[in-house]
PDB file of C-alpha atoms in Angstrom:
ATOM      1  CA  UNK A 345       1.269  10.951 -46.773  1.00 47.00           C
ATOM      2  CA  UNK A 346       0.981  14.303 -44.391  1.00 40.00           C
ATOM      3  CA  UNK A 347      -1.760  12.597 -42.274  1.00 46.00           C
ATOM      4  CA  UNK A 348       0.621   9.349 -42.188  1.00 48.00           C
ATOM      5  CA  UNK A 349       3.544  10.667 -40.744  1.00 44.00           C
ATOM      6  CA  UNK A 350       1.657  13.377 -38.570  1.00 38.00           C
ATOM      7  CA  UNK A 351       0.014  10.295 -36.901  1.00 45.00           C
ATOM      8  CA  UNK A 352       3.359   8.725 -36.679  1.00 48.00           C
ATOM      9  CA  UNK A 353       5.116  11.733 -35.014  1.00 40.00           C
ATOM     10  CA  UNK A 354       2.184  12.010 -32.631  1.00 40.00           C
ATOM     11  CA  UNK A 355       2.914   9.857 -30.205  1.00 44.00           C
ATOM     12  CA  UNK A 356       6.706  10.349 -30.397  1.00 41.00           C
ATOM     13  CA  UNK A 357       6.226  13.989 -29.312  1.00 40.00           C
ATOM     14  CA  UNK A 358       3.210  13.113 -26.759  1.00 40.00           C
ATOM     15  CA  UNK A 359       6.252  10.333 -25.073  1.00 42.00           C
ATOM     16  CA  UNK A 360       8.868  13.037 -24.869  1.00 43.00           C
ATOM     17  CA  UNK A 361       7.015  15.365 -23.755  1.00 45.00           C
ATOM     18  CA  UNK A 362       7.338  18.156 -26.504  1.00 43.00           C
ATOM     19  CA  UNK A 363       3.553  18.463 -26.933  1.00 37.00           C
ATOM     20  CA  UNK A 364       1.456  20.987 -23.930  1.00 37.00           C
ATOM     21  CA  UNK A 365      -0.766  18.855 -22.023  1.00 37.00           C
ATOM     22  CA  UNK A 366      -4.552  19.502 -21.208  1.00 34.00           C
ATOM     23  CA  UNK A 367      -5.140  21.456 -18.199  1.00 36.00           C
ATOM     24  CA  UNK A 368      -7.604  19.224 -16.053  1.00 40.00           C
ATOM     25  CA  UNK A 369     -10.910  18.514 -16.634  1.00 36.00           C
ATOM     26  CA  UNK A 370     -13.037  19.712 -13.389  1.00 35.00           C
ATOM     27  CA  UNK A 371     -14.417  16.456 -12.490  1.00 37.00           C
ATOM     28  CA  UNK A 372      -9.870  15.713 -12.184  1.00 38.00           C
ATOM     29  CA  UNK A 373      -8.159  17.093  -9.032  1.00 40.00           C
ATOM     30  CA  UNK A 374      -5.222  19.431  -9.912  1.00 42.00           C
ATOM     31  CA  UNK A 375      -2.342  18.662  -8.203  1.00 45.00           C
ATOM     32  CA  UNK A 376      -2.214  21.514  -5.813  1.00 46.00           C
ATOM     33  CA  UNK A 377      -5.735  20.564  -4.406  1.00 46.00           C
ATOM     34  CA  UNK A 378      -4.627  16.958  -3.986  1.00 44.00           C
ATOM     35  CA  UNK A 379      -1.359  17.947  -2.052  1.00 43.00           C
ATOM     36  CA  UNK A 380      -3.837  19.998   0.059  1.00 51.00           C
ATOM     37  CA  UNK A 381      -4.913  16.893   1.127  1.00 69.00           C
ATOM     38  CA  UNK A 382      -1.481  15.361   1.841  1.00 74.00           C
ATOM     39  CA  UNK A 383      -0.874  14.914   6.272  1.00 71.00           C
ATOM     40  CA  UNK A 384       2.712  16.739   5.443  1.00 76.00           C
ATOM     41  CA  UNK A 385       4.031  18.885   3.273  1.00 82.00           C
ATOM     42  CA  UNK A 386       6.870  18.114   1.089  1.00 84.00           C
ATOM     43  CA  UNK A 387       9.140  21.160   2.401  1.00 87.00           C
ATOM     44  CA  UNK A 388       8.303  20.203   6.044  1.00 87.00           C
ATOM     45  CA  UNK A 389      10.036  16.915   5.144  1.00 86.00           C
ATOM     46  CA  UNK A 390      13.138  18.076   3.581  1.00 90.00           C
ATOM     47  CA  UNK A 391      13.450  20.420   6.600  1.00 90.00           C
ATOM     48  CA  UNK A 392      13.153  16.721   9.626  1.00 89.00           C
ATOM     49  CA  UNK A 393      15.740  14.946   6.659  1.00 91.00           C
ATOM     50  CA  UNK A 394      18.035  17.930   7.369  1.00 93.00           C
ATOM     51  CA  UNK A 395      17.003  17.746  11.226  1.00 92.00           C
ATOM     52  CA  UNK A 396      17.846  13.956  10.876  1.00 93.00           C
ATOM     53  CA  UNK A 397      21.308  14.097   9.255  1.00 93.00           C
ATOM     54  CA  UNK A 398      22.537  16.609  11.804  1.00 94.00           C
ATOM     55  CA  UNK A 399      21.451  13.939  14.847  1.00 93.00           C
ATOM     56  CA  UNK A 400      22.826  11.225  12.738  1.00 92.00           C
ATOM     57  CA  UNK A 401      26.405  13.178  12.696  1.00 92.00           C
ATOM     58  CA  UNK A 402      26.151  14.267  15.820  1.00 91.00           C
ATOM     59  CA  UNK A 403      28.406  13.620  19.371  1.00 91.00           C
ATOM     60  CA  UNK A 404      25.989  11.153  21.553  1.00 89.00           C
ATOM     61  CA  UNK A 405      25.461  14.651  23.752  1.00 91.00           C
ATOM     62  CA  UNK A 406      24.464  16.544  21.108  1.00 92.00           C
ATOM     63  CA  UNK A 407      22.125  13.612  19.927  1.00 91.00           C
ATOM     64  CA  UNK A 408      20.495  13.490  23.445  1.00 91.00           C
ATOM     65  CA  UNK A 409      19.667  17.285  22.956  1.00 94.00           C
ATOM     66  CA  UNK A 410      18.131  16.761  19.262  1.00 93.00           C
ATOM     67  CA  UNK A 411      16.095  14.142  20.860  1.00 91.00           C
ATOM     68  CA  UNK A 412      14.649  15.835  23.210  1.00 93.00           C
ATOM     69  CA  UNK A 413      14.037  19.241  21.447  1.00 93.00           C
ATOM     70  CA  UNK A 414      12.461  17.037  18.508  1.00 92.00           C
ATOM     71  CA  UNK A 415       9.805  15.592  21.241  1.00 92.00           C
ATOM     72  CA  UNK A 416       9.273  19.054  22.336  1.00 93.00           C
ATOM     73  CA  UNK A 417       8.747  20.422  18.546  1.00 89.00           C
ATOM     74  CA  UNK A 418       7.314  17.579  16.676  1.00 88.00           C
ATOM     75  CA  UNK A 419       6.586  14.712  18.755  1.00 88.00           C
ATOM     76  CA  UNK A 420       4.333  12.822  15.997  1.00 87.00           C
ATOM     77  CA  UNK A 421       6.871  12.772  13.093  1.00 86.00           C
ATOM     78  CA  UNK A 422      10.201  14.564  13.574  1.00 90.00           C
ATOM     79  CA  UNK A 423      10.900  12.546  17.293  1.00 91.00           C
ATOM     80  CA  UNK A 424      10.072   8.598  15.628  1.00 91.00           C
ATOM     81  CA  UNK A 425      12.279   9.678  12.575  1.00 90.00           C
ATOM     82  CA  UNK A 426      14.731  10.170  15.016  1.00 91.00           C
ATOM     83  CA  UNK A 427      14.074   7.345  16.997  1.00 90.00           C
ATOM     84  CA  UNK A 428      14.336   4.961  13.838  1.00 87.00           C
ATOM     85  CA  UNK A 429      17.897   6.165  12.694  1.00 88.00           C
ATOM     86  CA  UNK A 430      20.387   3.203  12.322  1.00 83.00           C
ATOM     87  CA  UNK A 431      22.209   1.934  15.534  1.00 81.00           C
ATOM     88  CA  UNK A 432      18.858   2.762  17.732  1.00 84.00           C
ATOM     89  CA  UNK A 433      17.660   0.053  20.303  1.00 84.00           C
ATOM     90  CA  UNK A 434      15.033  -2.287  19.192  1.00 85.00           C
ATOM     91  CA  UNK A 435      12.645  -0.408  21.704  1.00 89.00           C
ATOM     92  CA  UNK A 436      13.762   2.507  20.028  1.00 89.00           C
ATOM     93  CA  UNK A 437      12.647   1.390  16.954  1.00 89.00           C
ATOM     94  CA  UNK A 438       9.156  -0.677  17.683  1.00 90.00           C
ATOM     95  CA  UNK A 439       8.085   2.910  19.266  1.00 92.00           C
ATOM     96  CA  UNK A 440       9.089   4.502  15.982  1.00 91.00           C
ATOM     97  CA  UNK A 441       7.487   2.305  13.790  1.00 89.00           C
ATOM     98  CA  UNK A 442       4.243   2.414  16.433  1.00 90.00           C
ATOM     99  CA  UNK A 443       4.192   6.471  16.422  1.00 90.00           C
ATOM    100  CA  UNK A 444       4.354   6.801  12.543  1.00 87.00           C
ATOM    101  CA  UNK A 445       1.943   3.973  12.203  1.00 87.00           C
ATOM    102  CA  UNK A 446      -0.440   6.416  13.773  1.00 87.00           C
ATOM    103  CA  UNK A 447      -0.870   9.016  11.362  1.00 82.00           C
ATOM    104  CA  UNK A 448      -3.169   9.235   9.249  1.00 75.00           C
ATOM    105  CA  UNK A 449      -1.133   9.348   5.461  1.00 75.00           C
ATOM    106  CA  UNK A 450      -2.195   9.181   2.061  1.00 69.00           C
ATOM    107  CA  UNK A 451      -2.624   6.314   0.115  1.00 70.00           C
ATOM    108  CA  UNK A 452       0.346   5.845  -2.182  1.00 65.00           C
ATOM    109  CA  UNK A 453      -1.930   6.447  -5.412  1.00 63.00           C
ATOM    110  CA  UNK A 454      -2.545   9.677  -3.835  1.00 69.00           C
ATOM    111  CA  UNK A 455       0.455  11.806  -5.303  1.00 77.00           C
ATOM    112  CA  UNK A 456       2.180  12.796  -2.097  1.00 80.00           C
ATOM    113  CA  UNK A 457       6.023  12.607  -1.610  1.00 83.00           C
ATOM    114  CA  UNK A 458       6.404  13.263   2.170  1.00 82.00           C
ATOM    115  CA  UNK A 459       4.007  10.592   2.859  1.00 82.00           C
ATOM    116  CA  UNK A 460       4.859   7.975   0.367  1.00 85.00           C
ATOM    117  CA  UNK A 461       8.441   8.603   2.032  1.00 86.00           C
ATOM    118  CA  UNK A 462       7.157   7.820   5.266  1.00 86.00           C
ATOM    119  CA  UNK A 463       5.517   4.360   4.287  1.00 86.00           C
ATOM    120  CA  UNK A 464       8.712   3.483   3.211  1.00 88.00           C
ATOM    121  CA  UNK A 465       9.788   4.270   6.437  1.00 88.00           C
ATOM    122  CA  UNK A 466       7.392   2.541   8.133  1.00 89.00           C
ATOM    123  CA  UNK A 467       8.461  -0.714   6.016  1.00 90.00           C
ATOM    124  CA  UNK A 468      12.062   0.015   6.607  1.00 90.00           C
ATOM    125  CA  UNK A 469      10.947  -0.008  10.298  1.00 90.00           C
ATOM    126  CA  UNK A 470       9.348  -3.107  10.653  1.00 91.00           C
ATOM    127  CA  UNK A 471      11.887  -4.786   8.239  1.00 92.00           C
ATOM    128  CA  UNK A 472      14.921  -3.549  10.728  1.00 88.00           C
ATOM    129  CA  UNK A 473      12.391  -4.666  13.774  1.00 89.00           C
ATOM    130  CA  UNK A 474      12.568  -7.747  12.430  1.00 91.00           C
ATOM    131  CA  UNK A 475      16.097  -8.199  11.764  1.00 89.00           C
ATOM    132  CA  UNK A 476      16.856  -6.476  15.337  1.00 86.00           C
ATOM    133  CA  UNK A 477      14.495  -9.220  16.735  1.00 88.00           C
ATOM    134  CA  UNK A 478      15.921 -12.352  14.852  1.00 93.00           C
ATOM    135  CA  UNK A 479      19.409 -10.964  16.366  1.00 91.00           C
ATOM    136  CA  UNK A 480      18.225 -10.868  19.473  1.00 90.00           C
ATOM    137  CA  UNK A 481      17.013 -14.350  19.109  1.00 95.00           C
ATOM    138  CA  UNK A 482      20.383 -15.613  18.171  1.00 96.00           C
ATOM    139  CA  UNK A 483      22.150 -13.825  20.540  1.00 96.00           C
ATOM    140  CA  UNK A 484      20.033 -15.928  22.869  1.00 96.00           C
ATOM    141  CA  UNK A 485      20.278 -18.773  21.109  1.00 97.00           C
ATOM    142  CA  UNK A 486      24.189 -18.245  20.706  1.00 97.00           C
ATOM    143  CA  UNK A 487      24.530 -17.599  24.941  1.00 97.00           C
ATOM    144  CA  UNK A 488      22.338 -21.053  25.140  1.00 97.00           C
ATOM    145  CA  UNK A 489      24.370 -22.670  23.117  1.00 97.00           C
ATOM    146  CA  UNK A 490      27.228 -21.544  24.613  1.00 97.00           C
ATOM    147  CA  UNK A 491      26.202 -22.923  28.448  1.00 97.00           C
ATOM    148  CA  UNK A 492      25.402 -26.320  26.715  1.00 97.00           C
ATOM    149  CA  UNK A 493      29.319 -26.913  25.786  1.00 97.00           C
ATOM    150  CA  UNK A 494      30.579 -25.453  29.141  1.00 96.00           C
ATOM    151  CA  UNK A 495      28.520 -28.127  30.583  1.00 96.00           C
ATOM    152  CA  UNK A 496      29.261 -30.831  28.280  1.00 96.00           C
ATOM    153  CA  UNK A 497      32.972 -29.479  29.034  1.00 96.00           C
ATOM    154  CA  UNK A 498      32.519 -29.957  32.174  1.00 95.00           C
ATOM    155  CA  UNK A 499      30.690 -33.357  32.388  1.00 95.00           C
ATOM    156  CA  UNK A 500      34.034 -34.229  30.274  1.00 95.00           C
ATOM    157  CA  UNK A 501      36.505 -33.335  32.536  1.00 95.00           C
ATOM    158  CA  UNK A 502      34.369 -34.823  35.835  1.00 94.00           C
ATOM    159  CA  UNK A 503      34.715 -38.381  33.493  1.00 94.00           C
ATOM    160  CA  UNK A 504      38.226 -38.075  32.616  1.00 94.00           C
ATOM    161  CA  UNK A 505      39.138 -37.371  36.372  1.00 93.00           C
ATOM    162  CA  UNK A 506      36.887 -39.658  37.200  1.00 92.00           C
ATOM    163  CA  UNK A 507      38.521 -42.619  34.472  1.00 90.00           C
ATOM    164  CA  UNK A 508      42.287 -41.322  35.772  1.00 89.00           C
ATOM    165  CA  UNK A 509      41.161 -42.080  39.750  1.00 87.00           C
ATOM    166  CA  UNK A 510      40.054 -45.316  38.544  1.00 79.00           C
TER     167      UNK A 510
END
């Protein structure tokens, strides 16, 4: 009855957490050797999110300032996550997404935060490339469209002069 209700409660305490765990078997990378092998470090990234909410609530002057001093500090990460912030140009952006594209980060099974943060980034990128791009198209396609009536307008009014002449 002991045994039955042991093997019962097992699980239910392994699920919740209540039991220790194993500490890893050698042939298992501990965590701290596998964030060793992370391209950036967790605190580096909470300190650029800081870096980028400032520039985000910043005066455009002030913004052209972060820019720059973000090139001149860290041109690789802390600049394109600048570069990407909503309202950017869509140059802005495809340089962003181009720049982060070239690092070198972890494979999301490989347990590191900064750089699974900075995938997502990279897809947030190319998704607001895209939209950016199909706007662009329709603003093109609006301004097109746009000529077409003025000269069907136009070709109207040269035919009704020409029907009220006649």
């Amino acid at each position: 009855m002991l045994s039955r209700a042991l093997a019962a409660l097992l699980p239910l305490l392994l699920l919740t957490g209540c039991l220790p765990t194993l500490p890893p078997d050698s042939g298992v990378e501990s965590t701290s050797s596998m964030a060793q092998k992370c391209h950036i470090d967790n605190d580096q990234l909470l300190g650029w999110l800081k870096y980028e909410h400032r520039y985000t609530s910043s005066t455009l002057n002030d913004k052209q300032q972060l820019l720059i001093d973000a090139e001149a500090r860290q041109p690789k990460t802390l600049y394109p996550l600048l570069l990407s912030t909503p309202g950017q140009s869509p140059q802005h952006v495809a340089r962003a997404l181009e720049m982060l594209t070239a690092l070198q980060l972890q494979p999301v099974e490989v347990d590191c935060g900064a750089d699974q943060f900075l995938q997502l980034r990279l897809r947030q990128l190319q998704q607001q490339l895209n939209t950016l791009q199909q706007l662009e198209q329709l603003e093109l396609d609006n301004q097109e469209l746009k000529r077409q009536v003025d000269a069907l307008t136009d070709l109207e009014r040269q035919i009704t002069r020409q029907r009220e002449e006649h």
